Amino acid sequence: GNSVTQMEGPVTLSEEAFLTINCTYTATGYPSLFWYVQYPGEGLQLLLKATKADDKGSNKGFEATYRKETTSFHLEKGSVQVSDSAVYFCALSAGANSKLTFGKGITLSVRP
Amino acid sequence: KAGVTQTPRYLIKTRGQQVTLSCSPISGHRSVSWYQQTPGQGLQFLFEYFSETQRNKGNFPGRFSGRQFSNSRSEMNVSTLELGDSALYLCASSFLVVGGAGDEQFFGPGTRLTVL
């Protein structure tokens, strides 16, 4: 079946540091890939997505590139802010349905 | 446009009881999915409804059920509650044009269920 593997957390960074959160996937066919973010006490918000190989999703300074050869969708940001502190989930959907398969999530804490 | 709304936001029940959670999707969205979020298991897919029909179902026991109404609003029901059912239950809606994959899902704030 489909699966998503995220790097272990939590991650603590200083403000303006570079962020990379690794995500790899296993899926049949050609999945769509997503990064969702969850702020404390809230539901999930879509951060960015990519629907085919070599697509780059970007939003709010975050980027991720769909790499089919390495089955990866790593999230990056050049300079994190305190307001980026949240839980980040990598996810995929595949086939003719909307079901999302999520990674375990990683908590990011950014210190001033 | 109003977002996905879920009611109630918090719920406390005791073992053996049943519970019904409600979800109102974004106007115009006809697909509604439900997910369970727990610290141990993370986010797990429960089921998806489209045009009042269950399109997809996750690996949960039959105690978990759902339905969708003609206005796309959805409810999920959990019968004979167990301690392990304590979780955040998230509802998501999407527009669903071309068959599912790639359609953005918009999540509600969730219902926090505590089973004592």
mmCIF file of C-alpha atoms in Angstrom:
data_model
loop_
_atom_site.group_PDB
_atom_site.id
_atom_site.type_symbol
_atom_site.label_atom_id
_atom_site.label_comp_id
_atom_site.label_asym_id
_atom_site.label_seq_id
_atom_site.Cartn_x
_atom_site.Cartn_y
_atom_site.Cartn_z
ATOM 1 C CA GLY A 1 0.000 0.000 0.000
ATOM 2 C CA ASN A 2 0.881 3.651 -0.033
ATOM 3 C CA SER A 3 3.052 5.111 2.704
ATOM 4 C CA VAL A 4 4.848 8.307 3.651
ATOM 5 C CA THR A 5 7.972 8.488 5.780
ATOM 6 C CA GLN A 6 9.063 11.689 7.463
ATOM 7 C CA MET A 7 12.254 12.363 9.341
ATOM 8 C CA GLU A 8 12.058 12.010 13.105
ATOM 9 C CA GLY A 9 11.474 15.089 15.194
ATOM 10 C CA PRO A 10 11.135 17.396 16.943
ATOM 11 C CA VAL A 11 13.241 20.040 15.254
ATOM 12 C CA THR A 12 14.345 23.214 17.020
ATOM 13 C CA LEU A 13 15.913 26.056 15.058
ATOM 14 C CA SER A 14 16.899 29.635 15.659
ATOM 15 C CA GLU A 15 15.088 32.364 13.757
ATOM 16 C CA GLU A 16 16.469 32.902 10.231
ATOM 17 C CA ALA A 17 17.999 29.407 10.096
ATOM 18 C CA PHE A 18 17.600 27.176 7.043
ATOM 19 C CA LEU A 19 14.992 24.453 7.272
ATOM 20 C CA THR A 20 14.861 21.061 5.597
ATOM 21 C CA ILE A 21 12.281 18.428 6.496
ATOM 22 C CA ASN A 22 12.736 15.150 4.669
ATOM 23 C CA CYS A 23 9.841 13.191 3.211
ATOM 24 C CA THR A 24 9.899 10.040 1.111
ATOM 25 C CA TYR A 25 6.997 8.036 -0.185
ATOM 26 C CA THR A 26 5.942 4.682 -1.538
ATOM 27 C CA ALA A 27 3.009 4.569 -3.911
ATOM 28 C CA THR A 28 1.707 2.819 -6.969
ATOM 29 C CA GLY A 29 1.197 4.959 -9.996
ATOM 30 C CA TYR A 30 1.735 8.684 -9.932
ATOM 31 C CA PRO A 31 0.659 10.214 -6.633
ATOM 32 C CA SER A 32 0.045 13.843 -5.862
ATOM 33 C CA LEU A 33 2.152 15.115 -2.978
ATOM 34 C CA PHE A 34 1.299 17.634 -0.282
ATOM 35 C CA TRP A 35 2.676 19.405 2.733
ATOM 36 C CA TYR A 36 0.162 20.345 5.401
ATOM 37 C CA VAL A 37 0.799 22.461 8.488
ATOM 38 C CA GLN A 38 -1.059 22.311 11.792
ATOM 39 C CA TYR A 39 -0.861 25.177 14.258
ATOM 40 C CA PRO A 40 -1.705 24.517 17.917
ATOM 41 C CA GLY A 41 -5.393 23.915 18.447
ATOM 42 C CA GLU A 42 -6.246 24.091 14.771
ATOM 43 C CA GLY A 43 -6.959 21.786 11.867
ATOM 44 C CA LEU A 44 -4.629 21.204 8.945
ATOM 45 C CA GLN A 45 -3.856 23.820 6.338
ATOM 46 C CA LEU A 46 -2.453 23.016 2.934
ATOM 47 C CA LEU A 47 0.997 24.566 2.665
ATOM 48 C CA LEU A 48 1.903 23.460 -0.864
ATOM 49 C CA LYS A 49 1.387 20.663 -3.341
ATOM 50 C CA ALA A 50 2.820 19.090 -6.489
ATOM 51 C CA THR A 51 0.936 16.831 -8.835
ATOM 52 C CA LYS A 52 3.619 15.505 -11.184
ATOM 53 C CA ALA A 53 7.307 14.732 -11.324
ATOM 54 C CA ASP A 54 9.662 17.739 -11.199
ATOM 55 C CA ASP A 55 6.852 20.081 -10.144
ATOM 56 C CA LYS A 56 7.868 22.550 -7.463
ATOM 57 C CA GLY A 57 5.259 23.653 -4.954
ATOM 58 C CA SER A 58 5.866 26.897 -3.112
ATOM 59 C CA ASN A 59 4.059 29.070 -0.591
ATOM 60 C CA LYS A 60 5.032 31.535 2.167
ATOM 61 C CA GLY A 61 8.739 30.991 1.465
ATOM 62 C CA PHE A 62 8.444 27.196 1.683
ATOM 63 C CA GLU A 63 9.338 25.013 -1.294
ATOM 64 C CA ALA A 64 9.273 21.339 -2.162
ATOM 65 C CA THR A 65 10.112 19.563 -5.407
ATOM 66 C CA TYR A 66 8.495 16.302 -6.529
ATOM 67 C CA ARG A 67 11.415 13.955 -7.188
ATOM 68 C CA LYS A 68 10.195 10.750 -8.749
ATOM 69 C CA GLU A 69 13.659 9.215 -9.105
ATOM 70 C CA THR A 70 14.250 9.431 -5.355
ATOM 71 C CA THR A 71 10.539 9.243 -4.374
ATOM 72 C CA SER A 72 11.005 12.321 -2.245
ATOM 73 C CA PHE A 73 9.266 15.623 -1.517
ATOM 74 C CA HIS A 74 11.519 17.428 0.949
ATOM 75 C CA LEU A 75 10.302 20.705 2.444
ATOM 76 C CA GLU A 76 12.706 23.661 2.578
ATOM 77 C CA LYS A 77 12.681 27.247 3.734
ATOM 78 C CA GLY A 78 15.605 29.585 3.560
ATOM 79 C CA SER A 79 14.911 31.610 6.693
ATOM 80 C CA VAL A 80 12.427 30.406 9.300
ATOM 81 C CA GLN A 81 10.450 32.690 11.587
ATOM 82 C CA VAL A 82 9.016 32.142 15.049
ATOM 83 C CA SER A 83 5.576 32.096 13.441
ATOM 84 C CA ASP A 84 6.566 28.966 11.479
ATOM 85 C CA SER A 85 6.478 26.936 14.692
ATOM 86 C CA ALA A 86 3.928 24.205 14.027
ATOM 87 C CA VAL A 87 3.562 20.543 13.108
ATOM 88 C CA TYR A 88 4.294 19.698 9.468
ATOM 89 C CA PHE A 89 2.813 16.703 7.670
ATOM 90 C CA CYS A 90 3.830 15.251 4.354
ATOM 91 C CA ALA A 91 0.994 13.457 2.532
ATOM 92 C CA LEU A 92 0.062 11.822 -0.738
ATOM 93 C CA SER A 93 -3.038 10.892 -2.636
ATOM 94 C CA ALA A 94 -3.024 8.336 -5.425
ATOM 95 C CA GLY A 95 -5.462 6.762 -7.793
ATOM 96 C CA ALA A 96 -8.988 7.879 -8.383
ATOM 97 C CA ASN A 97 -9.786 8.995 -4.862
ATOM 98 C CA SER A 98 -9.065 11.843 -2.487
ATOM 99 C CA LYS A 99 -7.808 9.737 0.409
ATOM 100 C CA LEU A 100 -4.712 11.271 1.939
ATOM 101 C CA THR A 101 -1.972 9.096 3.388
ATOM 102 C CA PHE A 102 0.023 11.076 5.932
ATOM 103 C CA GLY A 103 3.457 10.832 7.424
ATOM 104 C CA LYS A 104 3.741 10.950 11.212
ATOM 105 C CA GLY A 105 4.362 14.673 11.270
ATOM 106 C CA ILE A 106 7.228 16.637 12.701
ATOM 107 C CA THR A 107 7.110 19.426 15.261
ATOM 108 C CA LEU A 108 9.115 22.501 14.386
ATOM 109 C CA SER A 109 9.983 25.015 17.096
ATOM 110 C CA VAL A 110 11.697 28.255 16.120
ATOM 111 C CA ARG A 111 13.485 30.254 18.823
ATOM 112 C CA PRO A 112 13.738 34.060 18.630
ATOM 113 C CA LYS B 1 -16.392 31.800 1.684
ATOM 114 C CA ALA B 2 -16.918 30.124 5.026
ATOM 115 C CA GLY B 3 -14.522 27.289 5.796
ATOM 116 C CA VAL B 4 -15.258 23.773 6.908
ATOM 117 C CA THR B 5 -17.112 23.777 10.197
ATOM 118 C CA GLN B 6 -17.301 20.979 12.706
ATOM 119 C CA THR B 7 -19.550 20.609 15.705
ATOM 120 C CA PRO B 8 -19.146 20.175 18.529
ATOM 121 C CA ARG B 9 -15.550 21.244 19.050
ATOM 122 C CA TYR B 10 -15.143 19.293 22.266
ATOM 123 C CA LEU B 11 -16.942 16.251 23.571
ATOM 124 C CA ILE B 12 -16.553 14.084 26.651
ATOM 125 C CA LYS B 13 -18.193 10.668 26.721
ATOM 126 C CA THR B 14 -17.881 7.492 28.759
ATOM 127 C CA ARG B 15 -17.065 4.017 27.552
ATOM 128 C CA GLY B 16 -19.968 2.230 25.930
ATOM 129 C CA GLN B 17 -21.765 5.384 24.846
ATOM 130 C CA GLN B 18 -22.169 6.470 21.272
ATOM 131 C CA VAL B 19 -21.383 9.816 19.695
ATOM 132 C CA THR B 20 -22.283 11.722 16.538
ATOM 133 C CA LEU B 21 -20.016 14.355 15.034
ATOM 134 C CA SER B 22 -21.082 16.797 12.372
ATOM 135 C CA CYS B 23 -19.259 18.440 9.487
ATOM 136 C CA SER B 24 -20.411 21.170 7.113
ATOM 137 C CA PRO B 25 -18.208 21.431 4.023
ATOM 138 C CA ILE B 26 -17.292 24.543 2.108
ATOM 139 C CA SER B 27 -20.174 25.642 -0.087
ATOM 140 C CA GLY B 28 -19.999 23.843 -3.442
ATOM 141 C CA HIS B 29 -17.800 21.018 -2.187
ATOM 142 C CA ARG B 30 -19.421 17.618 -2.563
ATOM 143 C CA SER B 31 -16.664 15.388 -1.198
ATOM 144 C CA VAL B 32 -16.241 15.019 2.547
ATOM 145 C CA SER B 33 -13.563 12.898 4.204
ATOM 146 C CA TRP B 34 -13.007 12.053 7.849
ATOM 147 C CA TYR B 35 -9.694 11.435 9.609
ATOM 148 C CA GLN B 36 -8.740 10.397 13.109
ATOM 149 C CA GLN B 37 -5.680 11.987 14.690
ATOM 150 C CA THR B 38 -4.005 10.454 17.735
ATOM 151 C CA PRO B 39 -0.507 10.886 19.183
ATOM 152 C CA GLY B 40 0.270 7.203 18.674
ATOM 153 C CA GLN B 41 -1.187 6.490 15.243
ATOM 154 C CA GLY B 42 -1.012 9.923 13.697
ATOM 155 C CA LEU B 43 -3.544 10.834 11.023
ATOM 156 C CA GLN B 44 -5.607 7.947 9.731
ATOM 157 C CA PHE B 45 -8.277 7.987 7.048
ATOM 158 C CA LEU B 46 -11.729 6.901 8.149
ATOM 159 C CA PHE B 47 -13.979 7.308 5.099
ATOM 160 C CA GLU B 48 -14.940 9.566 2.228
ATOM 161 C CA TYR B 49 -18.378 10.500 0.981
ATOM 162 C CA PHE B 50 -19.353 11.975 -2.349
ATOM 163 C CA SER B 51 -22.918 12.720 -3.408
ATOM 164 C CA GLU B 52 -24.289 10.819 -0.404
ATOM 165 C CA THR B 53 -22.312 7.666 -1.271
ATOM 166 C CA GLN B 54 -19.341 6.255 0.561
ATOM 167 C CA ARG B 55 -16.498 6.234 -1.960
ATOM 168 C CA ASN B 56 -13.688 4.952 0.152
ATOM 169 C CA LYS B 57 -13.212 3.458 3.602
ATOM 170 C CA GLY B 58 -10.212 3.081 5.883
ATOM 171 C CA ASN B 59 -9.333 0.230 8.201
ATOM 172 C CA PHE B 60 -11.567 0.972 11.131
ATOM 173 C CA PRO B 61 -14.059 -1.338 12.854
ATOM 174 C CA GLY B 62 -17.735 -1.249 12.013
ATOM 175 C CA ARG B 63 -18.394 0.838 15.135
ATOM 176 C CA PHE B 64 -17.302 3.790 13.018
ATOM 177 C CA SER B 65 -19.880 4.825 10.467
ATOM 178 C CA GLY B 66 -20.829 7.880 8.531
ATOM 179 C CA ARG B 67 -23.298 9.366 6.158
ATOM 180 C CA GLN B 68 -23.729 12.346 3.920
ATOM 181 C CA PHE B 69 -26.853 14.344 3.298
ATOM 182 C CA SER B 70 -28.140 15.887 0.096
ATOM 183 C CA ASN B 71 -26.708 19.289 1.102
ATOM 184 C CA SER B 72 -23.255 17.607 1.427
ATOM 185 C CA ARG B 73 -23.186 17.936 5.206
ATOM 186 C CA SER B 74 -21.777 14.813 6.798
ATOM 187 C CA GLU B 75 -21.991 13.060 10.115
ATOM 188 C CA MET B 76 -19.897 10.337 11.607
ATOM 189 C CA ASN B 77 -21.021 8.070 14.379
ATOM 190 C CA VAL B 78 -19.028 5.977 16.778
ATOM 191 C CA SER B 79 -20.930 3.392 18.761
ATOM 192 C CA THR B 80 -19.859 1.548 21.897
ATOM 193 C CA LEU B 81 -17.060 3.959 22.611
ATOM 194 C CA GLU B 82 -13.708 2.659 23.821
ATOM 195 C CA LEU B 83 -10.925 4.526 25.595
ATOM 196 C CA GLY B 84 -8.809 4.231 22.455
ATOM 197 C CA ASP B 85 -11.353 6.256 20.488
ATOM 198 C CA SER B 86 -10.160 9.398 22.251
ATOM 199 C CA ALA B 87 -8.792 11.511 19.426
ATOM 200 C CA LEU B 88 -9.134 14.603 17.312
ATOM 201 C CA TYR B 89 -11.561 13.876 14.483
ATOM 202 C CA LEU B 90 -10.959 15.986 11.421
ATOM 203 C CA CYS B 91 -13.275 16.544 8.535
ATOM 204 C CA ALA B 92 -12.061 17.709 5.137
ATOM 205 C CA SER B 93 -13.943 18.797 2.052
ATOM 206 C CA SER B 94 -12.907 19.109 -1.566
ATOM 207 C CA PHE B 95 -14.417 20.092 -4.873
ATOM 208 C CA LEU B 96 -13.522 16.834 -6.638
ATOM 209 C CA VAL B 97 -13.613 17.494 -10.353
ATOM 210 C CA VAL B 98 -11.437 14.946 -12.088
ATOM 211 C CA GLY B 99 -11.601 11.868 -9.912
ATOM 212 C CA GLY B 100 -9.833 12.769 -6.724
ATOM 213 C CA ALA B 101 -6.079 12.717 -6.903
ATOM 214 C CA GLY B 102 -4.599 16.171 -6.606
ATOM 215 C CA ASP B 103 -7.748 17.881 -5.388
ATOM 216 C CA GLU B 104 -6.972 20.106 -2.458
ATOM 217 C CA GLN B 105 -8.710 19.131 0.741
ATOM 218 C CA PHE B 106 -9.738 21.838 3.170
ATOM 219 C CA PHE B 107 -9.780 20.789 6.798
ATOM 220 C CA GLY B 108 -12.018 21.871 9.616
ATOM 221 C CA PRO B 109 -10.736 22.619 13.125
ATOM 222 C CA GLY B 110 -11.703 19.164 14.363
ATOM 223 C CA THR B 111 -13.752 17.711 17.189
ATOM 224 C CA ARG B 112 -11.765 16.701 20.247
ATOM 225 C CA LEU B 113 -13.378 13.546 21.656
ATOM 226 C CA THR B 114 -12.388 12.328 25.092
ATOM 227 C CA VAL B 115 -13.634 8.944 26.264
ATOM 228 C CA LEU B 116 -13.523 8.326 30.010
#
